[in-house]
PDB file of C-alpha atoms in Angstrom:
ATOM      1  CA  MET I  30      -0.049  -0.012  -0.041  1.00 43.00           C
ATOM      2  CA  SER I  31       2.860   2.446   0.604  1.00 48.00           C
ATOM      3  CA  ILE I  32       4.233   1.860  -2.932  1.00 51.00           C
ATOM      4  CA  GLU I  33       0.764   2.712  -4.222  1.00 57.00           C
ATOM      5  CA  THR I  34       0.461   5.785  -1.864  1.00 59.00           C
ATOM      6  CA  ASN I  35       3.873   6.949  -3.000  1.00 70.00           C
ATOM      7  CA  ASN I  36       2.916   6.634  -6.747  1.00 86.00           C
ATOM      8  CA  TRP I  37      -0.237   8.638  -6.171  1.00 84.00           C
ATOM      9  CA  GLU I  38       1.572  11.312  -4.171  1.00 89.00           C
ATOM     10  CA  GLU I  39       4.333  11.382  -6.955  1.00 93.00           C
ATOM     11  CA  LEU I  40       1.672  11.917  -9.486  1.00 92.00           C
ATOM     12  CA  ARG I  41       0.024  14.666  -7.502  1.00 92.00           C
ATOM     13  CA  ARG I  42       3.358  16.445  -6.991  1.00 95.00           C
ATOM     14  CA  GLU I  43       4.223  16.236 -10.618  1.00 95.00           C
ATOM     15  CA  ALA I  44       0.815  17.693 -11.499  1.00 95.00           C
ATOM     16  CA  ARG I  45       1.158  20.527  -9.025  1.00 96.00           C
ATOM     17  CA  GLN I  46       4.659  21.281 -10.334  1.00 96.00           C
ATOM     18  CA  LEU I  47       3.392  21.398 -14.002  1.00 95.00           C
ATOM     19  CA  GLU I  48       0.470  23.619 -12.974  1.00 95.00           C
ATOM     20  CA  ASN I  49       2.707  26.106 -11.343  1.00 95.00           C
ATOM     21  CA  GLU I  50       5.163  26.108 -14.290  1.00 96.00           C
ATOM     22  CA  ILE I  51       2.237  26.614 -16.797  1.00 95.00           C
ATOM     23  CA  ASP I  52       0.876  29.450 -14.528  1.00 95.00           C
ATOM     24  CA  LEU I  53       4.320  31.162 -14.611  1.00 95.00           C
ATOM     25  CA  LYS I  54       4.582  30.763 -18.379  1.00 94.00           C
ATOM     26  CA  LEU I  55       1.013  31.942 -18.924  1.00 94.00           C
ATOM     27  CA  VAL I  56       1.854  35.186 -16.977  1.00 93.00           C
ATOM     28  CA  SER I  57       4.956  35.795 -19.139  1.00 92.00           C
ATOM     29  CA  PHE I  58       3.116  34.949 -22.296  1.00 91.00           C
ATOM     30  CA  SER I  59       0.417  37.487 -21.400  1.00 90.00           C
ATOM     31  CA  LYS I  60       3.011  40.162 -20.758  1.00 89.00           C
ATOM     32  CA  LEU I  61       4.489  39.446 -24.070  1.00 84.00           C
ATOM     33  CA  GLY I  62       1.169  39.832 -25.719  1.00 80.00           C
ATOM     34  CA  THR I  63       0.556  43.292 -24.048  1.00 81.00           C
ATOM     35  CA  SER I  64       3.940  44.511 -25.324  1.00 76.00           C
ATOM     36  CA  TYR I  65       3.741  43.078 -28.737  1.00 66.00           C
ATOM     37  CA  GLY I  66       3.714  45.619 -31.629  1.00 58.00           C
ATOM     38  CA  SER I  67       3.956  48.690 -29.196  1.00 55.00           C
ATOM     39  CA  GLN I  68       7.319  49.568 -30.652  1.00 50.00           C
ATOM     40  CA  GLU I  69       5.704  50.243 -34.098  1.00 46.00           C
ATOM     41  CA  TYR I  70       4.096  53.442 -32.843  1.00 46.00           C
ATOM     42  CA  ARG I  71       7.332  55.001 -31.169  1.00 44.00           C
ATOM     43  CA  ASN I  72      10.062  56.984 -32.741  1.00 44.00           C
ATOM     44  CA  GLU I  73      12.961  54.610 -33.511  1.00 46.00           C
ATOM     45  CA  ASN I  74      15.545  57.191 -32.092  1.00 45.00           C
ATOM     46  CA  SER I  75      13.623  57.323 -28.815  1.00 44.00           C
ATOM     47  CA  ASP I  76      14.947  55.813 -25.508  1.00 46.00           C
ATOM     48  CA  THR I  77      11.610  54.041 -24.935  1.00 47.00           C
ATOM     49  CA  VAL I  78      11.968  51.692 -27.898  1.00 43.00           C
ATOM     50  CA  PRO I  79      12.110  48.182 -26.397  1.00 47.00           C
ATOM     51  CA  LEU I  80      15.276  46.111 -26.967  1.00 43.00           C
ATOM     52  CA  LEU I  81      13.299  43.342 -28.768  1.00 45.00           C
ATOM     53  CA  SER I  82      12.473  43.919 -32.323  1.00 50.00           C
ATOM     54  CA  SER I  83       9.174  42.615 -33.717  1.00 59.00           C
ATOM     55  CA  THR I  84      11.042  39.658 -35.241  1.00 65.00           C
ATOM     56  CA  ASN I  85      12.375  38.744 -31.951  1.00 72.00           C
ATOM     57  CA  SER I  86       8.930  39.102 -30.424  1.00 74.00           C
ATOM     58  CA  ASP I  87       7.553  36.829 -33.085  1.00 79.00           C
ATOM     59  CA  HIS I  88      10.221  34.249 -32.223  1.00 86.00           C
ATOM     60  CA  MET I  89       9.493  34.618 -28.544  1.00 87.00           C
ATOM     61  CA  PHE I  90       5.842  34.335 -29.210  1.00 88.00           C
ATOM     62  CA  GLU I  91       6.321  31.076 -31.150  1.00 90.00           C
ATOM     63  CA  THR I  92       8.693  29.655 -28.567  1.00 92.00           C
ATOM     64  CA  MET I  93       6.653  30.408 -25.598  1.00 93.00           C
ATOM     65  CA  ALA I  94       3.527  28.997 -27.239  1.00 93.00           C
ATOM     66  CA  LEU I  95       5.269  25.820 -28.113  1.00 95.00           C
ATOM     67  CA  GLU I  96       6.598  25.528 -24.491  1.00 95.00           C
ATOM     68  CA  ILE I  97       3.174  26.046 -23.007  1.00 95.00           C
ATOM     69  CA  GLU I  98       1.446  23.547 -25.407  1.00 96.00           C
ATOM     70  CA  GLN I  99       4.138  20.930 -24.411  1.00 96.00           C
ATOM     71  CA  LEU I 100       3.576  21.678 -20.718  1.00 96.00           C
ATOM     72  CA  LEU I 101      -0.275  21.414 -21.170  1.00 96.00           C
ATOM     73  CA  SER I 102       0.292  18.069 -22.923  1.00 96.00           C
ATOM     74  CA  LYS I 103       2.462  16.823 -20.071  1.00 96.00           C
ATOM     75  CA  LEU I 104      -0.182  17.915 -17.522  1.00 95.00           C
ATOM     76  CA  THR I 105      -2.812  16.094 -19.582  1.00 96.00           C
ATOM     77  CA  ASP I 106      -0.739  12.915 -19.465  1.00 95.00           C
ATOM     78  CA  VAL I 107      -0.251  13.191 -15.672  1.00 94.00           C
ATOM     79  CA  ASN I 108      -3.933  13.693 -15.147  1.00 94.00           C
ATOM     80  CA  ASP I 109      -4.693  10.605 -17.267  1.00 93.00           C
ATOM     81  CA  LYS I 110      -2.249   8.730 -15.306  1.00 92.00           C
ATOM     82  CA  MET I 111      -3.821   9.794 -12.130  1.00 90.00           C
ATOM     83  CA  ILE I 112      -7.254   8.754 -13.323  1.00 88.00           C
ATOM     84  CA  SER I 113      -6.041   5.438 -14.512  1.00 88.00           C
ATOM     85  CA  TYR I 114      -4.266   4.845 -11.234  1.00 85.00           C
ATOM     86  CA  CYS I 115      -7.363   5.398  -9.297  1.00 82.00           C
ATOM     87  CA  GLN I 116      -9.362   3.040 -11.577  1.00 81.00           C
ATOM     88  CA  THR I 117      -6.742   0.275 -11.408  1.00 81.00           C
ATOM     89  CA  GLN I 118      -6.029   0.565  -7.704  1.00 74.00           C
ATOM     90  CA  ALA I 119      -9.730   1.068  -6.893  1.00 66.00           C
ATOM     91  CA  VAL I 120      -8.988   3.982  -4.588  1.00 65.00           C
ATOM     92  CA  PRO I 121     -12.043   4.897  -2.646  1.00 66.00           C
ATOM     93  CA  GLY I 122     -12.925   8.324  -1.174  1.00 71.00           C
ATOM     94  CA  SER I 123     -14.502  11.572  -2.064  1.00 72.00           C
ATOM     95  CA  THR I 124     -11.086  13.263  -1.378  1.00 80.00           C
ATOM     96  CA  VAL I 125      -9.490  11.474  -4.376  1.00 83.00           C
ATOM     97  CA  THR I 126     -12.348  12.326  -6.552  1.00 84.00           C
ATOM     98  CA  HIS I 127     -12.337  15.936  -5.487  1.00 88.00           C
ATOM     99  CA  THR I 128      -8.538  16.029  -6.100  1.00 88.00           C
ATOM    100  CA  LEU I 129      -8.980  14.518  -9.661  1.00 90.00           C
ATOM    101  CA  GLN I 130     -11.729  16.924 -10.365  1.00 91.00           C
ATOM    102  CA  ARG I 131      -9.609  19.955  -9.161  1.00 94.00           C
ATOM    103  CA  HIS I 132      -6.674  18.950 -11.357  1.00 93.00           C
ATOM    104  CA  ARG I 133      -8.924  18.529 -14.445  1.00 94.00           C
ATOM    105  CA  ASP I 134     -10.452  22.047 -13.731  1.00 95.00           C
ATOM    106  CA  ILE I 135      -6.926  23.594 -13.462  1.00 95.00           C
ATOM    107  CA  LEU I 136      -5.925  21.931 -16.740  1.00 94.00           C
ATOM    108  CA  GLN I 137      -9.164  23.203 -18.343  1.00 96.00           C
ATOM    109  CA  ASP I 138      -8.560  26.752 -17.106  1.00 96.00           C
ATOM    110  CA  CYS I 139      -4.963  26.895 -18.187  1.00 95.00           C
ATOM    111  CA  THR I 140      -5.813  25.575 -21.585  1.00 96.00           C
ATOM    112  CA  HIS I 141      -8.731  28.123 -21.907  1.00 96.00           C
ATOM    113  CA  GLU I 142      -6.389  30.929 -20.707  1.00 94.00           C
ATOM    114  CA  PHE I 143      -3.698  29.922 -23.166  1.00 94.00           C
ATOM    115  CA  GLN I 144      -5.991  29.787 -26.159  1.00 95.00           C
ATOM    116  CA  LYS I 145      -7.469  33.048 -25.308  1.00 94.00           C
ATOM    117  CA  THR I 146      -4.124  34.854 -24.751  1.00 92.00           C
ATOM    118  CA  LYS I 147      -2.741  33.190 -28.089  1.00 92.00           C
ATOM    119  CA  ALA I 148      -5.730  34.393 -30.085  1.00 93.00           C
ATOM    120  CA  ASN I 149      -5.345  37.846 -28.594  1.00 91.00           C
ATOM    121  CA  ILE I 150      -1.816  38.073 -29.461  1.00 89.00           C
ATOM    122  CA  GLN I 151      -2.442  36.729 -33.011  1.00 90.00           C
ATOM    123  CA  ALA I 152      -5.212  39.326 -33.601  1.00 90.00           C
ATOM    124  CA  ARG I 153      -2.874  42.081 -32.262  1.00 87.00           C
ATOM    125  CA  LYS I 154      -0.115  40.865 -34.763  1.00 86.00           C
ATOM    126  CA  GLU I 155      -2.616  40.983 -37.638  1.00 88.00           C
ATOM    127  CA  ARG I 156      -3.825  44.284 -36.535  1.00 87.00           C
ATOM    128  CA  GLU I 157      -0.260  45.689 -36.452  1.00 84.00           C
ATOM    129  CA  GLN I 158       0.502  44.198 -39.821  1.00 85.00           C
ATOM    130  CA  LEU I 159      -2.480  45.851 -41.443  1.00 86.00           C
ATOM    131  CA  LEU I 160      -1.796  49.178 -39.736  1.00 86.00           C
ATOM    132  CA  SER I 161       1.875  49.204 -40.724  1.00 85.00           C
ATOM    133  CA  SER I 162       0.963  48.480 -44.418  1.00 82.00           C
ATOM    134  CA  VAL I 163      -1.721  51.164 -44.293  1.00 80.00           C
ATOM    135  CA  ARG I 164       0.885  53.537 -42.785  1.00 82.00           C
ATOM    136  CA  LYS I 165       3.373  52.700 -45.449  1.00 82.00           C
ATOM    137  CA  ASP I 166       0.750  53.327 -48.243  1.00 77.00           C
ATOM    138  CA  ILE I 167      -0.041  56.714 -46.730  1.00 78.00           C
ATOM    139  CA  ASP I 168       3.618  57.570 -46.402  1.00 77.00           C
ATOM    140  CA  ALA I 169       4.201  56.535 -50.043  1.00 74.00           C
ATOM    141  CA  TYR I 170       1.185  58.682 -51.190  1.00 72.00           C
ATOM    142  CA  LYS I 171       2.410  61.673 -49.395  1.00 70.00           C
ATOM    143  CA  SER I 172       5.916  61.327 -50.712  1.00 69.00           C
ATOM    144  CA  SER I 173       4.604  60.804 -54.250  1.00 66.00           C
ATOM    145  CA  SER I 174       2.036  63.598 -54.100  1.00 61.00           C
ATOM    146  CA  GLY I 175       4.662  66.008 -52.672  1.00 59.00           C
ATOM    147  CA  LEU I 176       6.844  65.034 -55.728  1.00 60.00           C
ATOM    148  CA  ASN I 177       3.982  65.549 -58.085  1.00 69.00           C
ATOM    149  CA  ARG I 178       3.290  69.014 -56.586  1.00 70.00           C
ATOM    150  CA  ARG I 179       6.851  70.042 -57.069  1.00 72.00           C
ATOM    151  CA  THR I 180       6.791  68.737 -60.589  1.00 77.00           C
ATOM    152  CA  ASP I 181       3.605  70.736 -61.259  1.00 76.00           C
ATOM    153  CA  LEU I 182       5.029  73.772 -59.915  1.00 78.00           C
ATOM    154  CA  TYR I 183       8.123  73.362 -62.015  1.00 81.00           C
ATOM    155  CA  LEU I 184       5.978  72.832 -65.103  1.00 81.00           C
ATOM    156  CA  LYS I 185       3.974  75.905 -64.444  1.00 84.00           C
ATOM    157  CA  GLU I 186       7.027  77.936 -63.866  1.00 85.00           C
ATOM    158  CA  HIS I 187       8.492  76.585 -67.107  1.00 86.00           C
ATOM    159  CA  GLU I 188       5.378  77.510 -68.977  1.00 87.00           C
ATOM    160  CA  HIS I 189       5.527  81.029 -67.615  1.00 86.00           C
ATOM    161  CA  LEU I 190       9.049  81.436 -68.671  1.00 86.00           C
ATOM    162  CA  ARG I 191       8.287  80.286 -72.145  1.00 88.00           C
ATOM    163  CA  LYS I 192       5.488  82.712 -72.563  1.00 82.00           C
TER     164      LYS I 192
END
């Protein structure tokens, strides 16, 4: 019975450790999401420009998302092992049932939070890309229309000189 209890406690310890690690990663992931793209609106010569470029932010986003997905997968495996352990060992008690349900709820909450944060970051990335392309188009139009105005003025001046 002590081997069985040790196995159960080991699974619970592993689940708690993974849950804590996922929680920390989700906080960091969320912070990354709030800072993503904010450098696009700043002057590049400013001291407030973050050290991370958007390509580094993209890489960090991809890396962190992958890490969190792997941790969620591991936690799912541990939860499944806990369930199968309880079924094979015929562990009685509402405490065990409550513990299993609590770990499942935590997994579900973490998964939901991850999906929501990931979707928000992706929406922000798409918005930033759209705005930057519109900004580039506006700048290109301004520079070309300024050039056209100069050309028009030169042509008018040339016409006046010829007459």
